[in-house]
Coordinates of C-alpha atoms in Angstrom, one line a residue:
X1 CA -10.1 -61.7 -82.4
X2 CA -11.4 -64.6 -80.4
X3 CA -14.7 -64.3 -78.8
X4 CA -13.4 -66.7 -75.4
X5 CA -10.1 -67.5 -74.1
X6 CA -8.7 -69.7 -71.2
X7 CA -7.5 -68.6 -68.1
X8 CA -5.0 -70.2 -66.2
X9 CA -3.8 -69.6 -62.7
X10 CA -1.2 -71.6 -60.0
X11 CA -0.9 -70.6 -56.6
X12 CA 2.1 -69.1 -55.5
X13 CA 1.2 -68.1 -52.3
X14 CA -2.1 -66.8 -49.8
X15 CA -3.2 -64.7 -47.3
X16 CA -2.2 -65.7 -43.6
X17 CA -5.6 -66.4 -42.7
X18 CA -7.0 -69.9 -44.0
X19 CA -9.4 -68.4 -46.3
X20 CA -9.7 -68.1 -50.0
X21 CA -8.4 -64.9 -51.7
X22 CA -9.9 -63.6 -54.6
X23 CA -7.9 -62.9 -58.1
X24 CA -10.0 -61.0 -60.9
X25 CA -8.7 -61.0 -64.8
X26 CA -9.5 -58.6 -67.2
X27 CA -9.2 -58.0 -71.1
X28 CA -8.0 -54.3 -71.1
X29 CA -7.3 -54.7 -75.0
X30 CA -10.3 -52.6 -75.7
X31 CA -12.8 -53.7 -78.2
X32 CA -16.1 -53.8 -78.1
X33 CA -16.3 -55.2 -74.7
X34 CA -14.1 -56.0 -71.7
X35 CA -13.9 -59.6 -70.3
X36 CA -13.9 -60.0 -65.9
X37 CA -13.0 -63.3 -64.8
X38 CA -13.1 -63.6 -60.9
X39 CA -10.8 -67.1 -59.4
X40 CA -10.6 -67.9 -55.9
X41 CA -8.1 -69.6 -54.3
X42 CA -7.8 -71.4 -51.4
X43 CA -4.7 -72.4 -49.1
X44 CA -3.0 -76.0 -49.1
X45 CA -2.5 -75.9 -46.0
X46 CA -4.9 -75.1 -43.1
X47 CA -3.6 -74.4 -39.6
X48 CA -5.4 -74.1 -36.2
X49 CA -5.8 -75.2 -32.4
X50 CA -8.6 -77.3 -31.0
X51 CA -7.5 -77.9 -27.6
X52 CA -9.1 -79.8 -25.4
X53 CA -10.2 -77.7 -21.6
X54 CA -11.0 -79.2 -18.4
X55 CA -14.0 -81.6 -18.3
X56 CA -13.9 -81.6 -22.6
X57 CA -14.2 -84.8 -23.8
X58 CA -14.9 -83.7 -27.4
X59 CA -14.4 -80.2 -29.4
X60 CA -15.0 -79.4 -32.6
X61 CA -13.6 -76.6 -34.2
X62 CA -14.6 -75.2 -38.3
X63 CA -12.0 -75.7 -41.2
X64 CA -12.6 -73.3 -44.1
X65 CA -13.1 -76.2 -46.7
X66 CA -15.2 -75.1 -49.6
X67 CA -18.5 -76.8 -49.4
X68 CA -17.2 -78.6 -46.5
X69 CA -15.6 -81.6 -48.7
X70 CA -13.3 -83.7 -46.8
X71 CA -12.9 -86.2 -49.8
X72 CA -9.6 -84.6 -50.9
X73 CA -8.5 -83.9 -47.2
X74 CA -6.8 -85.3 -44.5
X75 CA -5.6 -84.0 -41.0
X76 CA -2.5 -84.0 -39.4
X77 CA -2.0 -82.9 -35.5
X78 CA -0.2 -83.2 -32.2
X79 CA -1.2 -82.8 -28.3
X80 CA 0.4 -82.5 -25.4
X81 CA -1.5 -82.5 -22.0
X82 CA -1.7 -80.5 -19.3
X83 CA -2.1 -82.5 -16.2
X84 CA -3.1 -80.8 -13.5
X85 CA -1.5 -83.5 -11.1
X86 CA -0.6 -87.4 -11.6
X87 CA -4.3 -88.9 -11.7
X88 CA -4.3 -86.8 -14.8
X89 CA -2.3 -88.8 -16.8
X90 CA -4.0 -91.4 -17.5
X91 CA -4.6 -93.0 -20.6
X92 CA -8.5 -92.0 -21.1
X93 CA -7.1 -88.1 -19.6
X94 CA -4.2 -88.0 -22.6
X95 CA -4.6 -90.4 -25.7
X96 CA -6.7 -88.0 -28.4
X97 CA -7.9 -89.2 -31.4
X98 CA -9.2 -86.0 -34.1
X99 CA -10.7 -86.5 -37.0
X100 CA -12.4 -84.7 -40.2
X101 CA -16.3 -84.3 -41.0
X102 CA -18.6 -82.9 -42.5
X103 CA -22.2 -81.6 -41.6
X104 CA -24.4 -79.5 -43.8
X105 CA -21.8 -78.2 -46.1
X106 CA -19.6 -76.8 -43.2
X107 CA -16.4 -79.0 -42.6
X108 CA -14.9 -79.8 -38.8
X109 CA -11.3 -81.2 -36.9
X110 CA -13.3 -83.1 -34.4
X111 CA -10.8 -84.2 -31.5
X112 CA -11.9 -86.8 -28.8
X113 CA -10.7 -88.4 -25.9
X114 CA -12.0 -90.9 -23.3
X115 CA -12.1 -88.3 -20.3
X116 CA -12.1 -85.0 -19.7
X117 CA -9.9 -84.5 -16.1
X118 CA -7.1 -82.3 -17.4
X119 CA -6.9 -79.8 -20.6
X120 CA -5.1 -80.9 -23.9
X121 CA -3.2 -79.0 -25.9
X122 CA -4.3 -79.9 -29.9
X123 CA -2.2 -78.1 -33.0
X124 CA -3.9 -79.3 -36.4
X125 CA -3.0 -78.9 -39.9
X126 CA -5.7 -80.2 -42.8
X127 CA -4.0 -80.4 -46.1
X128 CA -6.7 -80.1 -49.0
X129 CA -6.5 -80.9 -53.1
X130 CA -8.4 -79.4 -55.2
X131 CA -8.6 -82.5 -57.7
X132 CA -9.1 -85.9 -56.8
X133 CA -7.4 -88.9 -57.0
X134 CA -8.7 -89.8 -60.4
X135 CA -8.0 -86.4 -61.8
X136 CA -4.7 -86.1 -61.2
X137 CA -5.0 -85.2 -57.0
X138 CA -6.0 -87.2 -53.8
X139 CA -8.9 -88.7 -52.7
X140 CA -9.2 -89.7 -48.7
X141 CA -11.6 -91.6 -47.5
X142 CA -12.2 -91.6 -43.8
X143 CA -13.0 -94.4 -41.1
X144 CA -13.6 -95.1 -37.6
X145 CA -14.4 -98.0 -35.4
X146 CA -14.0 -99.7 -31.8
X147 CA -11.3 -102.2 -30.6
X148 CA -13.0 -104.3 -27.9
X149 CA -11.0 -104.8 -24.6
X150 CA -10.2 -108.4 -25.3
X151 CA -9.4 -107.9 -29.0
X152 CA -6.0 -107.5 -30.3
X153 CA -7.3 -106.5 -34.3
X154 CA -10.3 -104.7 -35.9
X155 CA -10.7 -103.9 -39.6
X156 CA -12.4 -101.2 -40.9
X157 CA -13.7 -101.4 -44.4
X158 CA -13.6 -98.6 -47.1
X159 CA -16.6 -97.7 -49.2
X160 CA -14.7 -97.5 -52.3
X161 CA -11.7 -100.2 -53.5
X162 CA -8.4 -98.1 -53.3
X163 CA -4.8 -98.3 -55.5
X164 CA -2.5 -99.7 -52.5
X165 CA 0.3 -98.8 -54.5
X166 CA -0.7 -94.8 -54.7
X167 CA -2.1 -95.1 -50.8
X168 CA -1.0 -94.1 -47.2
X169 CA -2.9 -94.8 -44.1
X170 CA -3.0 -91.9 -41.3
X171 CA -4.8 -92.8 -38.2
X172 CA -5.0 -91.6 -34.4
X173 CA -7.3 -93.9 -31.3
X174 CA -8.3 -92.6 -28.3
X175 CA -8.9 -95.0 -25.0
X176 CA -12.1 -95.3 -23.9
X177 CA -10.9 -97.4 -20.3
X178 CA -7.3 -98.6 -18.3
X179 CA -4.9 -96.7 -16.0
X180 CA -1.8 -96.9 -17.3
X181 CA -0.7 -96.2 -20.7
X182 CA 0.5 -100.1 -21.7
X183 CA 1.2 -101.7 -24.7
X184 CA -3.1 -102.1 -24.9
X185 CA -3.1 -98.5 -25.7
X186 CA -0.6 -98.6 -28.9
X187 CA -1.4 -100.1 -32.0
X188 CA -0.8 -99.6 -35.7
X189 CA -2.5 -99.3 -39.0
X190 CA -1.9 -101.1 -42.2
X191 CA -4.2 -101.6 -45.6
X192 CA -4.3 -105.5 -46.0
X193 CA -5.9 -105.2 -49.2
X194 CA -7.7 -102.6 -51.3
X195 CA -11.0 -101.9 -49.0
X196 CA -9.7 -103.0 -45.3
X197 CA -7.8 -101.3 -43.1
X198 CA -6.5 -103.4 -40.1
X199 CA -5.8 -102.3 -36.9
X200 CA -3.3 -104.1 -34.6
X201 CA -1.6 -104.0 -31.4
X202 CA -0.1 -107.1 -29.0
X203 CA -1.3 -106.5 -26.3
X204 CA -5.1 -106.2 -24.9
X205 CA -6.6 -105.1 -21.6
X206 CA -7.8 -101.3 -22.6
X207 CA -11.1 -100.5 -25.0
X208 CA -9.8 -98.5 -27.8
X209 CA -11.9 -95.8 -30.3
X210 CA -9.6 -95.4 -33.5
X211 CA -10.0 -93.1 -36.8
X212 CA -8.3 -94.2 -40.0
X213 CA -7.6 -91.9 -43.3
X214 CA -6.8 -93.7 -46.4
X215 CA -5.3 -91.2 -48.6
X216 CA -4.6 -91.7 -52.2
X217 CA -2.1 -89.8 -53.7
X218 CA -1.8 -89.8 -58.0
X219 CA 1.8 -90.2 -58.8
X220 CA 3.2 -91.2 -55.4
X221 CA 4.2 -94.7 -55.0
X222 CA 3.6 -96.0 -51.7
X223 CA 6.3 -99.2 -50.4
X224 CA 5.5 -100.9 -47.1
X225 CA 6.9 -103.1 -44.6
X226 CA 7.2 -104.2 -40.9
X227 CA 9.4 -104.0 -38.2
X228 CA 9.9 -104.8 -34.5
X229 CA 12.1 -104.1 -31.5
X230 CA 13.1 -103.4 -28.0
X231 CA 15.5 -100.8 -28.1
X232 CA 15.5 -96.9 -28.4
X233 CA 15.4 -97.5 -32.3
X234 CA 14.7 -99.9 -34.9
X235 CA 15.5 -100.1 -39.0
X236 CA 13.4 -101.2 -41.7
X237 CA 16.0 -103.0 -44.3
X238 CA 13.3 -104.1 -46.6
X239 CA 12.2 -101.0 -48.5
X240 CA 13.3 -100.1 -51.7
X241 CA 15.5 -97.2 -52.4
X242 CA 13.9 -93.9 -52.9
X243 CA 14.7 -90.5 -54.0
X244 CA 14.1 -88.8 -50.4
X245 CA 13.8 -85.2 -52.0
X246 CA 10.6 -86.5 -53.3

């Protein structure tokens, strides 16, 4: 016999809850002794709400990430306010920004927003690897910064050089002044090179907080391009075809 094997596991499936289950192997083949080995495995996927009540400006709410490592995880979310009459809506009141960190081994979806009048709906899901990048996974690296008033671009730099071909940027801004929701309050995110991250819109007017994650994915291959318009839609020509089952 062998005194050591490997044990291999894949995921097929977890508990509804967005914690780790635990799977325990044994050697029942007899012998003189019995190998135990304990895995534990954690969700994908991690759903929750961190909604925003009246007179919030910021809430943090705990993700069940193992050690609290956000460097192979990014979040996703949505809002929707909840005005409680027209002076509600404005900008500072509904434009959320939420972000991932991490504090003494304990990992958060941290959503902001300039003002509290008003209570904010916030539905997040934080997709995790287990590997990174390097290993076959992703690596994200996460970023903030302020757009001044009177600026129309800020970049924010990376710590680490990524591969723009294997890398997708995900960001989200709240606005920190203004009245009306204008084209001040929109911009858009693009990697410019392999450590920046530039942030653009056309208009300015309104002071802007924005957070950036840079995800890199191994094996994916990321195309870009740009595109403007006026109407209800627009079409980017310029991309490459793709297999969109993948």
């Amino acid at each position: 016999g062998s005194a050591s094997l490997v044990v291999y596991a894949r995921g097929r499936s977890t508990s509804s809850a967005n914690l780790g289950v635990t799977i325990t192997a044994t050697d029942t083949s007899g012998g003189h002794t019995v190998g135990t080995q304990s895995l534990t495995t954690y969700p994908l996927v991690r759903r929750g709400n961190c909604s925003l009540a009246q007179n919030d400006t910021t809430r943090s709410c705990t993700v069940s990430i193992p050690g609290g490592d956000i460097s192979r995880s990014f979040v996703v979310f949505s809002s929707t306010g909840n005005p409680n009459d027209s002076s509600d809506i404005k900008p500072t009141n509904q434009n959320v920004e939420c972000h991932l960190v991490s504090n003494i081994g304990t990992a958060y979806v941290v959503c902001t927003r300039g003002n509290s009048t008003g209570s904010m709906s916030v539905e997040y899901q934080v997709v995790s690897w287990g590997r990174s990048f390097s290993n076959g996974g992703i690596s994200v690296q996460h970023v903030s910064g302020a757009l001044a008033s009177m600026a129309t671009t800020v970049d924010l730099t990376l710590s680490q050089p990524v591969a723009t071909s294997n890398a997708f940027v995900l960001f989200s801004s709240k606005s920190l002044d203004g009245a009306i929701n204008d084209a001040s309050h929109f911009a858009t995110a693009a990697l410019i090179d392999a450590s920046t991250v530039r942030v653009t819109r056309n208009q300015t007017a309104a002071a802007l907080w924005v957070s950036a994650q840079v995800v890199e994915f191994s094996n994916a291959r990321v195309d870009r391009s740009t595109t403007s318009g006026s109407g209800s839609s627009v079409s980017v020509a310029s991309l490459p075809s793709r297999p969109t089952e993948r």
